[in-house]
Coordinates of C-alpha atoms in Angstrom, one line a residue:
M1 CA -6.8 3.3 17.6
T2 CA -2.8 2.9 17.3
T3 CA -0.8 5.6 15.6
S4 CA 2.2 4.9 13.4
F5 CA 5.8 6.2 13.7
W6 CA 4.8 8.1 10.5
Q7 CA 1.6 9.3 11.4
A8 CA 3.1 10.8 14.6
Q9 CA 5.9 12.5 12.7
A10 CA 3.4 14.2 10.4
G11 CA 1.3 15.2 13.2
L12 CA -1.8 13.1 12.6
P13 CA -4.4 12.5 13.6
R14 CA -5.7 16.0 13.6
T15 CA -8.9 16.6 15.9
S16 CA -12.2 16.2 14.0
E17 CA -14.1 17.6 16.9
A18 CA -16.5 20.7 16.4
L19 CA -15.5 20.8 12.6
P20 CA -17.9 23.2 10.8
H21 CA -20.4 21.7 8.4
L22 CA -19.7 23.1 4.8
G23 CA -23.1 22.7 3.3
T24 CA -23.4 21.7 -0.5
I25 CA -20.3 21.7 -2.5
E26 CA -20.4 21.5 -6.5
T27 CA -17.4 20.3 -8.3
D28 CA -16.0 18.3 -11.3
L29 CA -14.6 15.2 -9.2
C30 CA -15.2 13.8 -5.8
I31 CA -12.9 11.3 -4.6
I32 CA -13.7 9.2 -1.3
G33 CA -10.6 8.1 0.4
A34 CA -7.5 10.2 1.1
G35 CA -4.8 7.6 1.0
I36 CA -2.0 7.3 -1.7
I37 CA -4.7 6.3 -4.3
G38 CA -6.9 9.2 -3.6
S39 CA -4.0 11.6 -3.7
G40 CA -2.6 10.2 -6.9
V41 CA -6.0 10.3 -8.5
A42 CA -6.4 14.0 -7.5
Y43 CA -2.9 14.8 -8.9
F44 CA -3.6 13.1 -12.3
A45 CA -7.1 14.6 -12.4
A46 CA -5.6 18.2 -11.8
Q47 CA -3.2 17.5 -14.6
Q48 CA -6.1 17.0 -16.8
G49 CA -7.7 20.4 -15.7
L50 CA -10.4 18.9 -13.3
R51 CA -11.3 20.6 -10.1
G52 CA -12.2 18.6 -7.0
L53 CA -12.0 17.5 -3.5
V54 CA -11.3 14.5 -1.3
V55 CA -13.6 13.4 1.5
E56 CA -12.1 11.3 4.2
A57 CA -13.7 9.9 7.4
R58 CA -10.5 10.4 9.4
D59 CA -7.6 12.3 7.9
A60 CA -5.1 11.9 4.9
A61 CA -2.7 9.0 5.5
M62 CA -4.7 7.6 8.5
G63 CA -5.4 4.4 6.9
A64 CA -3.1 1.8 5.3
T65 CA -1.1 4.5 3.4
G66 CA 0.3 5.9 6.7
R67 CA 0.7 2.5 8.5
N68 CA 3.0 0.6 6.0
A69 CA 6.8 0.2 6.0
G70 CA 7.4 3.0 3.6
F71 CA 8.7 0.9 0.8
I72 CA 8.5 1.6 -2.8
L73 CA 9.5 -1.4 -4.7
S74 CA 9.4 -3.3 -7.9
G75 CA 7.1 -6.3 -8.0
I76 CA 4.0 -7.4 -6.4
A77 CA 3.4 -9.7 -3.2
D78 CA 4.2 -12.9 -5.1
N79 CA 7.8 -13.6 -6.3
Y80 CA 8.3 -13.5 -10.0
A81 CA 8.3 -17.1 -10.5
S82 CA 5.1 -17.6 -8.5
A83 CA 3.6 -14.6 -10.5
V84 CA 4.3 -16.5 -13.9
R85 CA 2.6 -19.7 -12.9
K86 CA -0.4 -17.8 -11.3
Y87 CA -1.1 -15.2 -14.0
G88 CA 1.0 -16.1 -17.0
R89 CA 4.2 -14.9 -18.4
D90 CA 2.8 -11.9 -20.3
T91 CA 0.7 -10.7 -17.3
A92 CA 3.6 -11.1 -14.8
R93 CA 5.6 -9.1 -17.2
E94 CA 3.1 -6.4 -17.4
L95 CA 2.6 -6.2 -13.6
W96 CA 6.3 -5.9 -13.2
A97 CA 6.9 -3.3 -15.8
L98 CA 4.0 -1.3 -14.3
S99 CA 5.3 -1.6 -10.8
I100 CA 8.7 -0.2 -12.0
E101 CA 6.9 2.8 -13.6
N102 CA 5.0 3.2 -10.5
R103 CA 8.5 3.1 -8.3
N104 CA 10.0 5.5 -10.5
L105 CA 7.2 7.9 -10.3
M106 CA 6.6 7.6 -6.5
L107 CA 10.4 8.3 -5.9
H108 CA 10.3 11.1 -8.2
F109 CA 7.1 12.5 -6.3
S110 CA 9.0 12.1 -3.0
E111 CA 12.1 13.7 -4.1
E112 CA 10.3 16.7 -5.7
L113 CA 8.0 17.2 -2.8
G114 CA 10.7 17.2 -0.2
V115 CA 9.8 14.2 1.4
P116 CA 12.5 12.0 3.2
T117 CA 13.4 9.3 0.5
D118 CA 16.5 7.0 -0.1
R119 CA 17.0 5.0 -3.2
C120 CA 18.6 2.2 -1.1
G121 CA 17.5 -0.9 -3.1
S122 CA 15.8 -3.8 -1.7
L123 CA 17.0 -7.3 -0.5
L124 CA 14.9 -10.3 -0.7
L125 CA 16.1 -13.0 1.7
A126 CA 15.1 -16.7 1.9
E127 CA 14.4 -18.3 5.2
S128 CA 13.9 -21.9 3.9
D129 CA 15.0 -24.1 1.0
E130 CA 11.9 -23.8 -0.7
E131 CA 11.9 -19.9 -0.7
A132 CA 15.8 -20.2 -1.8
E133 CA 14.6 -22.3 -4.9
E134 CA 11.8 -20.0 -5.7
M135 CA 14.1 -17.0 -5.5
A136 CA 16.8 -18.4 -7.9
R137 CA 14.1 -19.6 -10.4
S138 CA 12.6 -15.9 -10.0
A139 CA 16.1 -14.3 -10.7
D140 CA 16.5 -16.4 -13.8
L141 CA 13.1 -15.4 -15.2
L142 CA 13.6 -11.7 -14.3
A143 CA 17.0 -11.7 -16.1
E144 CA 15.1 -13.4 -19.2
D145 CA 12.5 -10.6 -19.2
G146 CA 15.1 -7.8 -18.7
F147 CA 14.3 -6.8 -15.1
P148 CA 17.5 -6.2 -13.0
G149 CA 18.3 -8.3 -10.0
E150 CA 21.4 -9.6 -8.4
F151 CA 21.0 -13.2 -6.9
T152 CA 23.2 -14.9 -4.4
P153 CA 22.6 -18.6 -3.5
Y154 CA 23.9 -18.0 -0.2
D155 CA 23.1 -15.5 2.9
P156 CA 24.7 -12.2 1.8
L157 CA 24.5 -11.1 5.3
N158 CA 25.5 -14.2 7.3
R159 CA 22.5 -13.8 9.5
G160 CA 20.8 -17.1 9.3
F161 CA 19.3 -16.7 5.7
L162 CA 19.9 -19.0 2.7
A163 CA 19.8 -16.8 -0.5
G164 CA 19.5 -13.3 -1.4
L165 CA 18.1 -11.2 -4.4
R166 CA 19.1 -7.6 -4.5
R167 CA 17.1 -5.2 -6.7
P168 CA 19.3 -2.0 -6.8
A169 CA 16.9 0.8 -7.9
D170 CA 14.0 0.4 -5.2
G171 CA 13.7 2.9 -2.5
V172 CA 12.1 4.0 0.8
T173 CA 9.9 7.0 1.7
Q174 CA 8.0 8.7 4.6
P175 CA 4.7 7.4 3.5
A176 CA 2.4 9.8 5.6
L177 CA 4.1 12.8 4.6
L178 CA 4.3 11.8 0.7
N179 CA 0.6 11.3 1.0
R180 CA 0.1 14.7 2.3
A181 CA 2.4 16.4 0.1
L182 CA 1.1 14.8 -3.0
L183 CA -2.6 15.8 -2.1
Q184 CA -1.6 19.3 -1.5
S185 CA 0.4 19.6 -4.9
S186 CA -3.0 18.6 -6.6
G187 CA -4.7 21.5 -5.5
F188 CA -7.6 19.4 -4.6
D189 CA -9.5 20.4 -1.1
L190 CA -9.7 17.7 1.7
V191 CA -12.8 17.5 3.9
Y192 CA -11.4 15.3 6.6
G193 CA -13.3 14.0 9.7
S194 CA -16.4 13.4 7.4
P195 CA -17.7 9.8 7.0
V196 CA -19.7 9.1 3.8
T197 CA -23.2 7.8 4.6
R198 CA -24.4 7.2 1.1
I199 CA -23.9 7.9 -2.6
E200 CA -26.6 8.6 -5.2
S201 CA -26.6 8.8 -9.0
D202 CA -29.1 10.3 -11.6
G203 CA -26.9 9.4 -14.5
H204 CA -25.7 13.0 -14.8
T205 CA -24.5 14.0 -11.4
V206 CA -23.2 12.0 -8.3
T207 CA -24.1 13.1 -5.0
V208 CA -22.1 12.2 -1.9
H209 CA -23.6 12.6 1.5
S210 CA -21.2 12.9 4.4
E211 CA -21.1 14.0 7.8
R212 CA -19.6 17.5 7.1
A213 CA -20.8 18.2 3.5
T214 CA -22.9 17.2 0.7
I215 CA -21.0 17.1 -2.7
R216 CA -22.5 17.1 -6.0
A217 CA -19.9 16.3 -8.7
R218 CA -19.7 15.2 -12.4
Y219 CA -17.7 12.3 -11.4
L220 CA -16.9 10.2 -8.3
F221 CA -14.0 7.9 -7.5
L222 CA -13.7 5.3 -4.8
A223 CA -10.3 5.1 -3.3
T224 CA -11.7 3.1 -0.4
N225 CA -9.3 -0.1 -0.5
A226 CA -10.2 -2.1 2.6
F227 CA -13.1 -0.2 3.6
S228 CA -15.0 -0.6 0.2
A229 CA -17.6 -3.1 1.3
Q230 CA -18.5 -0.6 4.3
L231 CA -19.6 1.9 1.6
H232 CA -21.3 -0.4 -1.0
P233 CA -22.4 -4.1 -0.9
Y234 CA -20.9 -4.5 -4.4
F235 CA -17.4 -5.0 -2.7
E236 CA -18.5 -7.6 -0.3
N237 CA -16.4 -10.7 -1.0
K238 CA -14.4 -8.8 -3.5
V239 CA -12.2 -6.9 -1.0
V240 CA -11.6 -8.4 2.3
P241 CA -9.8 -6.6 5.2
M242 CA -6.5 -8.1 6.5
R243 CA -4.5 -6.8 9.5
G244 CA -0.8 -6.2 9.3
Q245 CA 1.4 -5.0 12.2
I246 CA 4.6 -3.2 12.7
Y247 CA 7.0 -2.2 15.6
V248 CA 9.8 0.7 15.5
T249 CA 12.6 1.1 18.1
E250 CA 14.8 3.8 19.6
P251 CA 17.8 4.7 17.1
A252 CA 20.8 2.4 16.9
P253 CA 24.1 2.3 14.9
L254 CA 23.1 1.7 11.1
V255 CA 24.1 -1.8 10.2
F256 CA 21.3 -2.5 7.5
D257 CA 21.0 0.1 4.8
T258 CA 18.3 -1.2 2.4
A259 CA 14.8 -2.4 2.2
G260 CA 14.3 -6.1 3.5
Y261 CA 12.0 -8.7 2.6
S262 CA 12.1 -12.4 3.8
H263 CA 9.7 -15.5 4.1
F264 CA 8.0 -14.7 0.8
G265 CA 7.4 -11.0 2.0
F266 CA 5.7 -12.0 5.3
H267 CA 8.6 -10.3 7.1
Y268 CA 9.6 -6.8 6.1
F269 CA 12.3 -4.6 7.7
R270 CA 14.5 -1.6 7.5
Q271 CA 16.5 1.0 9.6
V272 CA 14.9 4.4 9.4
P273 CA 17.6 7.1 9.6
E274 CA 17.3 9.3 12.5
P275 CA 17.4 12.9 11.8
G276 CA 20.3 14.8 13.7
Q277 CA 21.9 11.6 14.3
P278 CA 24.2 10.5 11.5
G279 CA 24.9 6.8 11.1
Y280 CA 22.0 5.9 13.4
G281 CA 18.6 4.7 12.5
R282 CA 15.5 3.0 14.2
W283 CA 14.9 -0.7 13.4
L284 CA 11.4 -1.2 12.0
L285 CA 10.1 -4.7 11.5
G286 CA 6.6 -5.8 10.2
G287 CA 4.7 -8.9 9.3
G288 CA 4.2 -12.3 10.8
R289 CA 0.7 -12.4 9.5
H290 CA 1.3 -15.9 8.1
L291 CA 1.5 -17.4 11.6
F292 CA -1.8 -15.8 12.9
F293 CA -4.3 -16.0 9.9
D294 CA -7.2 -16.7 12.1
S295 CA -6.8 -13.5 13.9
E296 CA -5.3 -11.2 11.3
N297 CA -7.6 -12.1 8.2
N298 CA -10.9 -10.5 7.9
N299 CA -9.9 -8.1 10.7
W300 CA -10.8 -4.5 10.6
S301 CA -8.9 -3.5 13.7
V302 CA -6.0 -1.4 14.0
E303 CA -4.9 -2.4 17.2
I304 CA -2.1 -4.7 18.0
S305 CA -1.8 -8.3 19.0
D306 CA 0.4 -9.1 21.9
V307 CA 1.3 -12.5 20.4
L308 CA 2.0 -11.4 17.0
Q309 CA 4.4 -8.6 18.4
A310 CA 6.2 -11.0 20.4
H311 CA 6.8 -13.2 17.3
L312 CA 8.2 -10.1 15.6
E313 CA 10.5 -9.5 18.6
S314 CA 11.8 -13.0 18.6
W315 CA 12.4 -12.8 14.9
T316 CA 14.6 -9.7 15.5
A317 CA 16.6 -11.4 18.2
R318 CA 17.3 -14.4 15.8
H319 CA 18.4 -12.6 12.7
F320 CA 19.3 -9.0 14.1
P321 CA 20.3 -9.5 17.7
E322 CA 22.0 -6.1 17.9
F323 CA 18.3 -4.6 17.9
A324 CA 16.7 -7.2 20.4
N325 CA 17.1 -5.1 23.5
L326 CA 16.2 -1.7 22.2
P327 CA 13.3 0.2 23.6
I328 CA 10.3 -0.1 21.3
T329 CA 8.7 3.4 20.9
H330 CA 6.0 2.6 18.4
R331 CA 3.7 -0.4 17.7
W332 CA 0.8 -0.2 15.4
A333 CA -1.5 -2.1 13.3
G334 CA -3.0 -1.3 9.7
T335 CA -5.9 -2.6 7.7
M336 CA -5.1 -4.0 4.1
G337 CA -7.6 -4.8 1.3
F338 CA -7.0 -8.1 -0.3
T339 CA -8.7 -9.6 -3.5
T340 CA -9.5 -13.0 -4.6
D341 CA -6.6 -13.4 -6.9
G342 CA -4.0 -10.9 -5.7
L343 CA -4.5 -8.2 -8.2
P344 CA -6.1 -4.9 -7.6
L345 CA -9.7 -4.3 -9.0
V346 CA -10.7 -1.5 -11.2
G347 CA -14.0 -0.7 -12.7
L348 CA -17.3 1.3 -12.7
L349 CA -19.8 0.6 -10.0
P350 CA -22.8 -1.0 -11.3
G351 CA -25.7 1.4 -11.6
H352 CA -23.2 4.3 -11.2
E353 CA -21.7 4.8 -14.6
R354 CA -19.9 8.0 -13.4
T355 CA -18.3 6.2 -10.4
A356 CA -15.1 4.5 -10.9
F357 CA -13.0 2.4 -8.2
S358 CA -9.2 1.3 -7.8
V359 CA -9.2 -0.9 -4.8
G360 CA -7.7 -4.1 -3.2
F361 CA -3.9 -3.6 -3.2
N362 CA -3.1 -6.9 -1.3
G363 CA -0.5 -4.9 0.9
H364 CA 1.4 -3.3 -2.1
G365 CA -0.5 0.1 -2.7
M366 CA 2.8 1.8 -2.6
G367 CA 4.2 -0.5 -5.2
L368 CA 1.3 -0.4 -7.8
G369 CA -1.2 2.2 -6.6
V370 CA -0.8 5.3 -8.4
M371 CA -0.4 3.7 -11.7
V372 CA -3.4 1.6 -11.4
A373 CA -5.5 4.4 -10.2
R374 CA -4.3 6.3 -13.2
R375 CA -5.9 3.5 -15.3
A376 CA -9.1 3.7 -13.4
L377 CA -9.3 7.5 -14.0
D378 CA -8.6 6.7 -17.7
L379 CA -11.4 4.4 -17.6
L380 CA -13.8 6.9 -15.8
L381 CA -13.1 9.9 -18.2
E382 CA -12.2 8.2 -21.5
G383 CA -13.6 4.8 -21.4
R384 CA -10.1 3.2 -21.7
D385 CA -9.8 -0.5 -20.7
P386 CA -7.8 -1.2 -17.5
S387 CA -6.5 -4.5 -18.8
I388 CA -5.5 -7.1 -16.3
F389 CA -7.1 -4.9 -13.4
S390 CA -10.5 -5.0 -14.7
V391 CA -13.1 -6.2 -12.3
R392 CA -14.8 -8.3 -15.1
R393 CA -12.3 -11.0 -14.3
L394 CA -13.9 -11.8 -10.8
H395 CA -17.5 -11.9 -11.9
D396 CA -17.3 -15.7 -12.0
T397 CA -14.7 -16.2 -9.6
P398 CA -15.5 -17.7 -6.0
A399 CA -15.2 -15.4 -3.1
L400 CA -11.8 -15.1 -1.2
Q401 CA -11.6 -17.7 1.5
A402 CA -9.9 -16.3 4.7

């Protein structure tokens, strides 16, 4: 298993060898999955006075949360013009507004919890005429709907791009440290190194059987994202695993001070400030999946692919040649959960009316996750409609084709 730069900084993974069995635990809420969704649910549940714990097969932030680029951005995977065509204007507007609310809360959490954070903004860059046209259209629609953005119909960096869209209020964080700090602040216990083997429900109590504990809870929350179908067959063909890959170099002088996206988000990049070396940062580049769909889609592996990593290096040499010959210190992969229509799924597990889920974040769990999870918790505890994220919309939709 590869280990990300963030996970290595956070001292992950911890050993799970010879951990004690904890017997049977009774609590209000059990959460399966200790990524940012599980940690967010724990935080919100604690605010409502619930006691609980999170059970995790590996360790907190060992999944996609600790393997991404650390971006906290407005928007979703689709650009705004594409989202308007795909979902309609009202839904696109709701998605963007929620992502901004999520971004503001996540950056607040990061700063309050002492996690390295930078409100550096983000910069979308076009690699083709088609993307530049989409970016211009998105900028017009965003302005009409009151969302900030600064569009330039030329390359703002003079690095071989065709247009740019800057979003000044976005930011970046250390995702593994944020995940762990948020979970700790909730007061929920973490049972790590404890894969779940099955869940049962009698209508009043949910029982979770795991390797290190049996948990009896009033409520259960599934924050299992790409691994949901491994836990329950209901998620087969609803949440599909996709592999993403990243590398990080030795520090170099800072020349790129924001969070970058290009080729419709299939390339993402930043310089990570190096502690103790003012004016220096490590080059981080991820993506490239669009060129290798056959190998990256429907892939659970967190090992790297040499051919995709080579593509990332060639992309750096083309657009940021000053980083091309830097020693690479970390290469890793992560498993994302994708849905049939690109939106997360929220609902109650059939036959388990006290079990809710919030899964399938399409590579943008940091950008939408905690606010979508809050809607799922409201559904579980209060019966509130999760609106555009309700799983009911997929019941008559064909399965995702890889």
